[in-house]
PDB file of C-alpha atoms and ligand atoms in Angstrom:
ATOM      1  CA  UNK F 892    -117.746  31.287 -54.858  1.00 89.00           C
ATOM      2  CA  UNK F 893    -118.776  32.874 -51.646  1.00 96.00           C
ATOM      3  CA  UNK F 894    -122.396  31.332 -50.110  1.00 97.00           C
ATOM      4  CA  UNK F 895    -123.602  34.747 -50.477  1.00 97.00           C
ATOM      5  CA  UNK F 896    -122.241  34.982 -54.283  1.00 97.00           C
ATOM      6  CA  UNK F 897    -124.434  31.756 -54.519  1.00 98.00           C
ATOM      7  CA  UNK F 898    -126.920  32.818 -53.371  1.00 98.00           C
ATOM      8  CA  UNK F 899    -127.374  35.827 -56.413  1.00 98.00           C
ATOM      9  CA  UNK F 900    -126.033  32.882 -58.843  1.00 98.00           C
ATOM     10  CA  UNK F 901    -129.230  30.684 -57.450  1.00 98.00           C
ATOM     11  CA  UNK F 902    -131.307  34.291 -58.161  1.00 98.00           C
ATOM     12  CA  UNK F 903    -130.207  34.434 -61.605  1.00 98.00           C
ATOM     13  CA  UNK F 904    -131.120  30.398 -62.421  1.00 98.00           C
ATOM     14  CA  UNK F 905    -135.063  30.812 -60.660  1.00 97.00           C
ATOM     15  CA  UNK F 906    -135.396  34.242 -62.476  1.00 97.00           C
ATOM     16  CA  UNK F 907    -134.636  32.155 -66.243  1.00 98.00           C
ATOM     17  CA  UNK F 908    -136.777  29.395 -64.379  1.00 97.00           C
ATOM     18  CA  UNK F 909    -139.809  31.178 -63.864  1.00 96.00           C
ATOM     19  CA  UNK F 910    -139.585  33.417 -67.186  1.00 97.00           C
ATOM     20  CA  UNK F 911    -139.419  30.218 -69.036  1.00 97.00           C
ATOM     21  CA  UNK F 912    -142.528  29.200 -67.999  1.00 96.00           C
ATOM     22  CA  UNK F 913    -143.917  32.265 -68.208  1.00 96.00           C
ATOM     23  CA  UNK F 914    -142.211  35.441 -69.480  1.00 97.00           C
ATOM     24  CA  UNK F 915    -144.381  37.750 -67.981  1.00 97.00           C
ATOM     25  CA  UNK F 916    -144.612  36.107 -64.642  1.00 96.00           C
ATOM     26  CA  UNK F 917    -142.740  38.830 -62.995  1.00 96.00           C
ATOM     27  CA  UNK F 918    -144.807  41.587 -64.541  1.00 96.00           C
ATOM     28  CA  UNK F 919    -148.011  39.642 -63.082  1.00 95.00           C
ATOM     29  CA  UNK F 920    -146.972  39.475 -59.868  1.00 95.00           C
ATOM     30  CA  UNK F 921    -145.686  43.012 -59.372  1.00 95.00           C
ATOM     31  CA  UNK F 922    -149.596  43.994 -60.279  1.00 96.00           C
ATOM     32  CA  UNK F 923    -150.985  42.852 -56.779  1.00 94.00           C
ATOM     33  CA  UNK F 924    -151.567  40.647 -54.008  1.00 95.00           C
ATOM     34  CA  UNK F 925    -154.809  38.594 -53.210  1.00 96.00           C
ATOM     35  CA  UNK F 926    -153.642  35.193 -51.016  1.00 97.00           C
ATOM     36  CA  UNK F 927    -156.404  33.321 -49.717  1.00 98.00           C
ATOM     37  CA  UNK F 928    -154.291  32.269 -46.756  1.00 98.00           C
ATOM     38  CA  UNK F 929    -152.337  33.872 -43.697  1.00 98.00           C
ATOM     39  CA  UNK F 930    -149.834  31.558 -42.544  1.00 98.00           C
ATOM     40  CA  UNK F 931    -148.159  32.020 -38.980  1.00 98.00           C
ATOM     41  CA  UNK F 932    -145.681  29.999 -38.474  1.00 98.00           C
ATOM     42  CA  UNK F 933    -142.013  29.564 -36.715  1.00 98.00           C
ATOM     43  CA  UNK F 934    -138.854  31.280 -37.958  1.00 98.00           C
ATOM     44  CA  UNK F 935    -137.030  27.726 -37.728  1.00 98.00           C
ATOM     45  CA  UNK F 936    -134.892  26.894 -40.954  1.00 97.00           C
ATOM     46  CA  UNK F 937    -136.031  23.675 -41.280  1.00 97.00           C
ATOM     47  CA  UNK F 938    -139.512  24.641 -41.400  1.00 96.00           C
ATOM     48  CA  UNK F 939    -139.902  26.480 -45.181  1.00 95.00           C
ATOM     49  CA  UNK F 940    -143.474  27.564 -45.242  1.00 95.00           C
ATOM     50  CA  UNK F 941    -143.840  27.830 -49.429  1.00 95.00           C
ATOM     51  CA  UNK F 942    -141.698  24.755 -49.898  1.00 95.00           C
ATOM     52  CA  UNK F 943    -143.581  22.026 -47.412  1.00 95.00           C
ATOM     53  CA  UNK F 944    -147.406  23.643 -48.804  1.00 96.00           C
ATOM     54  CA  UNK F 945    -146.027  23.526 -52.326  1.00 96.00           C
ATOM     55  CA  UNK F 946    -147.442  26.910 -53.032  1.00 96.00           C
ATOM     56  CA  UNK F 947    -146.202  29.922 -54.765  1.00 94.00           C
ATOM     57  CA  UNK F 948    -145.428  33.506 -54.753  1.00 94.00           C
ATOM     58  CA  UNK F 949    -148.469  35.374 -53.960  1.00 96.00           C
ATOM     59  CA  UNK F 950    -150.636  32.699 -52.633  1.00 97.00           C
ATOM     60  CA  UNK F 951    -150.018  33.241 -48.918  1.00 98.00           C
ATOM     61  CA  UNK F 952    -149.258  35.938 -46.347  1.00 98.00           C
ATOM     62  CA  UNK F 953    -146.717  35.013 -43.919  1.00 98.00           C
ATOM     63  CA  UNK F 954    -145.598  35.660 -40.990  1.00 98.00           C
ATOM     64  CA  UNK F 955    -143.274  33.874 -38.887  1.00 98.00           C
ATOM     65  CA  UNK F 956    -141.529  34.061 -35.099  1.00 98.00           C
ATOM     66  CA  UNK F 957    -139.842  32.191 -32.657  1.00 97.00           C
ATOM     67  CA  UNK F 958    -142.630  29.257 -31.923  1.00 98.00           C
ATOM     68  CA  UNK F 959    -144.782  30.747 -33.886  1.00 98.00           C
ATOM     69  CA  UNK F 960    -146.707  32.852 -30.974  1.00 98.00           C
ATOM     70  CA  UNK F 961    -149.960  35.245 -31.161  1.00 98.00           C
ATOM     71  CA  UNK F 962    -149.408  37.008 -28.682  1.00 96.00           C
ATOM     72  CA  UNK F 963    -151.843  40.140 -28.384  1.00 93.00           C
ATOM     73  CA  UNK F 964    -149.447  43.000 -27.278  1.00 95.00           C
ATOM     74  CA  UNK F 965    -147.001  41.988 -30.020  1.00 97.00           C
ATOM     75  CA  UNK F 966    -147.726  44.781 -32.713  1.00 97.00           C
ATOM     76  CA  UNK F 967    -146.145  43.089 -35.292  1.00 98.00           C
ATOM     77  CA  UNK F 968    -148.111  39.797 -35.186  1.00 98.00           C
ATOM     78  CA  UNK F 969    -151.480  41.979 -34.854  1.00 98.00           C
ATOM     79  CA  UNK F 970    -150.574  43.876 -37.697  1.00 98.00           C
ATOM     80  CA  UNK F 971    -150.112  41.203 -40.255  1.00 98.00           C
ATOM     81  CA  UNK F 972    -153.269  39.736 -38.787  1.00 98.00           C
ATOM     82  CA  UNK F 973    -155.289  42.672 -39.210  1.00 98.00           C
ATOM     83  CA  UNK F 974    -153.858  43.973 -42.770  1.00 98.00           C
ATOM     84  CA  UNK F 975    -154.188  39.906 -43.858  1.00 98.00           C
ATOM     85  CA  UNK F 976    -157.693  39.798 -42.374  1.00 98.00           C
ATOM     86  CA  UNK F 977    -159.569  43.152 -42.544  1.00 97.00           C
ATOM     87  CA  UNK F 978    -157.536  44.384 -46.263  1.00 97.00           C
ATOM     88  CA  UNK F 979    -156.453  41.171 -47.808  1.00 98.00           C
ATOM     89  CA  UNK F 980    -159.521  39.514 -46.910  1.00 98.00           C
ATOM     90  CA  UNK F 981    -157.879  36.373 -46.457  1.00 98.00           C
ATOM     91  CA  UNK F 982    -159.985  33.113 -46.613  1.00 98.00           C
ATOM     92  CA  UNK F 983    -158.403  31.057 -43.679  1.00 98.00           C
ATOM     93  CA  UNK F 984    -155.807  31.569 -41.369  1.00 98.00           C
ATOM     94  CA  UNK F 985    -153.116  28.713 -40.086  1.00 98.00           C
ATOM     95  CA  UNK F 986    -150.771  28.372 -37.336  1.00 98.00           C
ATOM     96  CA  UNK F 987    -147.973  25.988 -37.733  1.00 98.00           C
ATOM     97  CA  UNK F 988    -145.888  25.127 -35.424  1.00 98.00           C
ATOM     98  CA  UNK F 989    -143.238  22.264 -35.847  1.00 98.00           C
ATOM     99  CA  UNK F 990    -141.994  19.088 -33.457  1.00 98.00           C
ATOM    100  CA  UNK F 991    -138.311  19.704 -32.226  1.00 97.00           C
ATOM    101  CA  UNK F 992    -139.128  23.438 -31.943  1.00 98.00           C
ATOM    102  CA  UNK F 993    -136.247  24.474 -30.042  1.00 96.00           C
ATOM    103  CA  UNK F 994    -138.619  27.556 -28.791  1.00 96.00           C
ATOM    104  CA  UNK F 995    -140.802  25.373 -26.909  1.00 96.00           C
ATOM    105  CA  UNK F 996    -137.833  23.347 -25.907  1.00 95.00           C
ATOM    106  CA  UNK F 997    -136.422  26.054 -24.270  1.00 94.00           C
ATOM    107  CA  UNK F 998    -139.725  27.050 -22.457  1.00 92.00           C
ATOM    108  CA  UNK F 999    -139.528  23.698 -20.735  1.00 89.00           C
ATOM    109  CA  UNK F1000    -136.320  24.070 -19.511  1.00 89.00           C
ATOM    110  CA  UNK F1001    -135.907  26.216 -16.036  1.00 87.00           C
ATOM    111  CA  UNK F1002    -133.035  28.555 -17.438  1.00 89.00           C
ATOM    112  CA  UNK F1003    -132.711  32.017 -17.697  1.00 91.00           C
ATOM    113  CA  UNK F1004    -132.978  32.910 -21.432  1.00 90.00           C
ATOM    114  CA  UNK F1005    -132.392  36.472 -21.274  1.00 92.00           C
ATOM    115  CA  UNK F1006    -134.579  38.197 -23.295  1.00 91.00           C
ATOM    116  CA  UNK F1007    -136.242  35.791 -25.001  1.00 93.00           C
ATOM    117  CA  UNK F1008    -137.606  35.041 -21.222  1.00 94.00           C
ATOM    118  CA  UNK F1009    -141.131  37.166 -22.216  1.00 94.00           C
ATOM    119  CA  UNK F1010    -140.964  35.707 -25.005  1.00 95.00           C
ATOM    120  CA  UNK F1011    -141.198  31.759 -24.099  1.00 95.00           C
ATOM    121  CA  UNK F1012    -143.492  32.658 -21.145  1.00 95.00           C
ATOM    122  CA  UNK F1013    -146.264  32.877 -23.329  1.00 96.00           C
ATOM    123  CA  UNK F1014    -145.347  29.310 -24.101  1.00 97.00           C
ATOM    124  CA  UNK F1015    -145.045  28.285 -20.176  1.00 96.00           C
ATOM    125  CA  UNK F1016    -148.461  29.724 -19.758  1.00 96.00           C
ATOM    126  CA  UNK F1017    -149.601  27.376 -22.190  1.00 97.00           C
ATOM    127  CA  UNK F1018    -148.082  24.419 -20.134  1.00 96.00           C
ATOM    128  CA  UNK F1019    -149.873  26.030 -16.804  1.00 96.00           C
ATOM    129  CA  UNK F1020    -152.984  25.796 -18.654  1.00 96.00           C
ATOM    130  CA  UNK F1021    -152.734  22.147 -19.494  1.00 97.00           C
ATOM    131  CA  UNK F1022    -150.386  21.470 -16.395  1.00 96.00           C
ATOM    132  CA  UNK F1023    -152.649  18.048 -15.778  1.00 98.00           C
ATOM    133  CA  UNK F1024    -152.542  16.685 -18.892  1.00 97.00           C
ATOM    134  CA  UNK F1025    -148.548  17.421 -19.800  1.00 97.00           C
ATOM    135  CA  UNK F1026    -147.505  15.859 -16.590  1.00 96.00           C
ATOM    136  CA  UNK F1027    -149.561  12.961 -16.733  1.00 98.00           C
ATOM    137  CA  UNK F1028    -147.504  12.074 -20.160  1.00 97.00           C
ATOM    138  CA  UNK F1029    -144.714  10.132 -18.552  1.00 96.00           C
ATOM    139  CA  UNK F1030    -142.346  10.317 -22.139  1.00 96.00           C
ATOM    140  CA  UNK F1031    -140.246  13.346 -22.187  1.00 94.00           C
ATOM    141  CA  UNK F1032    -140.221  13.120 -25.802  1.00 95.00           C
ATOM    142  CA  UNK F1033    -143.745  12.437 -26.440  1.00 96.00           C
ATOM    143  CA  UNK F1034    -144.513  15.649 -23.871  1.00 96.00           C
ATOM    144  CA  UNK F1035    -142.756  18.000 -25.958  1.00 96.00           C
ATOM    145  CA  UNK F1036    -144.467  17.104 -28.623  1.00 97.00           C
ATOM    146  CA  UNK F1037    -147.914  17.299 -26.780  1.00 97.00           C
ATOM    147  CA  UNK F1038    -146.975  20.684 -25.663  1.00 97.00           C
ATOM    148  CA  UNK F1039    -146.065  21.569 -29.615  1.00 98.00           C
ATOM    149  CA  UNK F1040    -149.738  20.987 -30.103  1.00 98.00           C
ATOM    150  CA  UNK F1041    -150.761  22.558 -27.406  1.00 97.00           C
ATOM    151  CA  UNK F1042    -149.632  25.363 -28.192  1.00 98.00           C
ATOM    152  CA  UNK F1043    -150.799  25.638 -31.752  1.00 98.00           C
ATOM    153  CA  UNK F1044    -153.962  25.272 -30.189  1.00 97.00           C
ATOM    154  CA  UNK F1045    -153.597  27.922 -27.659  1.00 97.00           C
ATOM    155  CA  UNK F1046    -152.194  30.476 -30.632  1.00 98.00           C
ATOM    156  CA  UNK F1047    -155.774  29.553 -32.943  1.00 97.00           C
ATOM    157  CA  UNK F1048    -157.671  30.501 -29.445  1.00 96.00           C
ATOM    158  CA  UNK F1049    -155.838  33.843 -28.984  1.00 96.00           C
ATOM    159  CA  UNK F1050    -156.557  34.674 -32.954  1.00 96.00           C
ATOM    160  CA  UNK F1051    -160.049  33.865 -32.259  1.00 94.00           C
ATOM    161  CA  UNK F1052    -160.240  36.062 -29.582  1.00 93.00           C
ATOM    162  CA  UNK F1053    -159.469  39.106 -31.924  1.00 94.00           C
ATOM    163  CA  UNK F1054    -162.101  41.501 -33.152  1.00 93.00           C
ATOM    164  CA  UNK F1055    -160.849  40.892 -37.205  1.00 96.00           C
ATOM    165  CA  UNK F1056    -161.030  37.209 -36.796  1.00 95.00           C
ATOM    166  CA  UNK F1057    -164.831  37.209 -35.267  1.00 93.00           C
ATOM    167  CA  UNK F1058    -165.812  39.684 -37.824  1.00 95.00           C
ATOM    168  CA  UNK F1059    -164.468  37.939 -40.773  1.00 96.00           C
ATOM    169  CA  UNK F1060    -165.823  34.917 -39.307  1.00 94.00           C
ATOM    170  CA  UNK F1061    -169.190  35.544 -38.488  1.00 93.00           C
ATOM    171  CA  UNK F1062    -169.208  38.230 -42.440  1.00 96.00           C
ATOM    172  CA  UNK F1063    -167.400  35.800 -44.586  1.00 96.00           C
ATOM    173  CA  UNK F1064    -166.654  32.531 -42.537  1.00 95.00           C
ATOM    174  CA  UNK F1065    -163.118  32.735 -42.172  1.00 96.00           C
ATOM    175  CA  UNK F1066    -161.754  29.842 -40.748  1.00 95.00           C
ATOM    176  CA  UNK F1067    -158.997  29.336 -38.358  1.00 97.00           C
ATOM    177  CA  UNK F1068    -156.677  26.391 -38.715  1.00 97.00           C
ATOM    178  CA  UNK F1069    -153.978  24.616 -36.520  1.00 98.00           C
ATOM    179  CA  UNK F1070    -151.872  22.356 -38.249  1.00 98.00           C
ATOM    180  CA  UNK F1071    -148.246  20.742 -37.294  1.00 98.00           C
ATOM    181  CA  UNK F1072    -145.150  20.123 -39.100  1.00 98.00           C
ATOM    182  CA  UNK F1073    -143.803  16.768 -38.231  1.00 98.00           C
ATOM    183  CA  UNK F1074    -140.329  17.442 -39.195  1.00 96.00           C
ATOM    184  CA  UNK F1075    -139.269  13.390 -38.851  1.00 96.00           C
ATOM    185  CA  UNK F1076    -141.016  12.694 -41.946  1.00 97.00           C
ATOM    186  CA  UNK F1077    -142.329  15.826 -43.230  1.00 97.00           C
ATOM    187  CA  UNK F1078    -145.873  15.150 -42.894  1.00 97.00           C
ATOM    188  CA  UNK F1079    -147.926  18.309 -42.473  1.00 97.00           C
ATOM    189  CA  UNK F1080    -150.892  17.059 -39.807  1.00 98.00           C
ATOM    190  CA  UNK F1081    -154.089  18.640 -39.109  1.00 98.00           C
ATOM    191  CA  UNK F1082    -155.017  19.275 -35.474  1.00 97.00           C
ATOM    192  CA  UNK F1083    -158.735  19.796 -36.596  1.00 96.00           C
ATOM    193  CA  UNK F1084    -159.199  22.734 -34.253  1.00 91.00           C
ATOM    194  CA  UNK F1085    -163.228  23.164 -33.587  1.00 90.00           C
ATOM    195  CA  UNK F1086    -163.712  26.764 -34.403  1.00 86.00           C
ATOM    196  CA  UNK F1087    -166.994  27.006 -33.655  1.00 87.00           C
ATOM    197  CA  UNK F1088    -166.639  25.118 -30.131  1.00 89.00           C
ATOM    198  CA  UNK F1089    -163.584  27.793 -28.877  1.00 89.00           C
ATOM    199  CA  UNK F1090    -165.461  30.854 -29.959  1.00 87.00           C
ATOM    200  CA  UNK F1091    -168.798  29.749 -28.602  1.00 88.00           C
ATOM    201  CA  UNK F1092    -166.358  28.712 -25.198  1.00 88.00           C
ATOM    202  CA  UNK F1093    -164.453  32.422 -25.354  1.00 86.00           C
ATOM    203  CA  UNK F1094    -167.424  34.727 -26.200  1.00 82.00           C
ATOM    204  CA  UNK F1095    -168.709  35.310 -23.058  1.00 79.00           C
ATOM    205  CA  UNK F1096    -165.218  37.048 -22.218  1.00 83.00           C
ATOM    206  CA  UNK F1097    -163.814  37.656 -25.597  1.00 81.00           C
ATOM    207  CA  UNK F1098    -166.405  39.148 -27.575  1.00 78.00           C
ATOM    208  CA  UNK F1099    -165.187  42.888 -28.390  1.00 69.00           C
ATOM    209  CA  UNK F1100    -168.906  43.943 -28.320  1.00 68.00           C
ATOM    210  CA  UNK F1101    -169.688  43.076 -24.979  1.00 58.00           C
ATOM    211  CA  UNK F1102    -168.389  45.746 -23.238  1.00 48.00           C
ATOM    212  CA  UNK F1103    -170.097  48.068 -25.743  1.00 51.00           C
ATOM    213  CA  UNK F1104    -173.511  46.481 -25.323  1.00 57.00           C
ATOM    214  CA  UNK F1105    -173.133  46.539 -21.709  1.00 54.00           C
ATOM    215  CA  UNK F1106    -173.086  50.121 -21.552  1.00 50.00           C
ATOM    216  CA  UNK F1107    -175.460  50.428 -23.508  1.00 57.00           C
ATOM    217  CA  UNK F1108    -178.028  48.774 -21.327  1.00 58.00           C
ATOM    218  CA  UNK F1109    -176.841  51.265 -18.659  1.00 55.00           C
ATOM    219  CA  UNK F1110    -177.114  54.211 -20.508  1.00 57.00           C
ATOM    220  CA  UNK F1111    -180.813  53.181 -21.501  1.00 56.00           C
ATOM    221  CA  UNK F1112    -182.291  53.010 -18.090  1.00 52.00           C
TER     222      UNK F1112
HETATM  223 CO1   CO J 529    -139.761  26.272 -33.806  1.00 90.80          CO
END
């Protein structure tokens, strides 16, 4: 059997699976969609969103990319974000990234990556904006894995810098999240990101109302 013939024979055995449980599971499911989370995380193999969260069909929106970026002129990354947040009316939104994410591996390295180079810059900016702390870490190792956090933490700052994620916050108090996969022992670890501390730190640039209001002033007088 061909891996691709397997993979319809492994179809066929979680189809009986999940109609044995429930024979109208599939029936249920094709009726709709109301996940509670968005999950953003990176396209690596090794890193099965469903499987390591133990959740199932329907419970989460996901979208994944290389090093699991949000990066604001990527349409497809805004889009998800804005049909999970604004239609879906998700409850809480994660970014996962991983350790040994060849991504941000590669963004460390000074080589010419084609063009995944615009890609991974997004990931050197995030080492020029902690420059001080990665190079104090003297541990190669233990610096990659710094900068894996980092940049989970930069990603939760540039979703709280969008319009649907202050709205949702401030209407419904959705939460951001930033969480790691530690793929050594497969321990999912929560980075425990402050939401209230970044958007309080990023309004005064980042509010999408500010400009508005601005104007406003100036038109009055
Ligand atoms: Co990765």
């Amino acid at each position: 059997m061909s891996k691709i013939e397997k993979i319809f024979e492994n179809n066929k055995t979680w189809i009986a699976e999940k109609l044995a449980v429930d024979e109208n599971y599939f029936e249920n499911l094709s009726k709709g969609q109301s996940p509670e989370f968005l999950y953003i995380g990176c396209s690596d193999s090794r890193v099965t969103a469903e499987d390591l969260m133990g959740v199932q069909p329907g419970e989460v929106f996901i979208h994944r990319n290389i090093a699991n970026l949000v990066n604001n002129v990527d349409l497809n990354v805004m889009s998800v974000i804005n049909y999970a947040v604004r239609h879906l009316k998700v409850k809480h939104v994660v970014v996962c990234g991983h350790y040994n994410c060849g991504g941000v591996k590669a963004a460390m390295q000074p080589k010419d990556m084609g063009i995944l180079n615009p890609w991974l810059r997004n990931i050197r900016d995030v080492y020029r904006t902690h420059k001080t702390e990665l190079n104090a870490i003297q541990d190669e190792e233990k610096r990659y894995e710094r900068l894996v956090e980092l940049n989970v933490q930069e990603q939760c700052v540039n979703l709280i810098k969008t319009a649907a994620v202050q709205e949702a916050h401030k209407e419904r108090g959705l939460i951001v999240h930033g969480w790691v996969f530690d793929i050594h022992t497969g321990k999912l670890i929560d980075l425990k990101i402050d939401f209230p501390k970044i958007l309080g730190d990023i309004m005064e640039i980042y509010n999408p109302q500010t400009a508005h209001k601005k104007r406003k002033k100036t038109e009055k007088k």
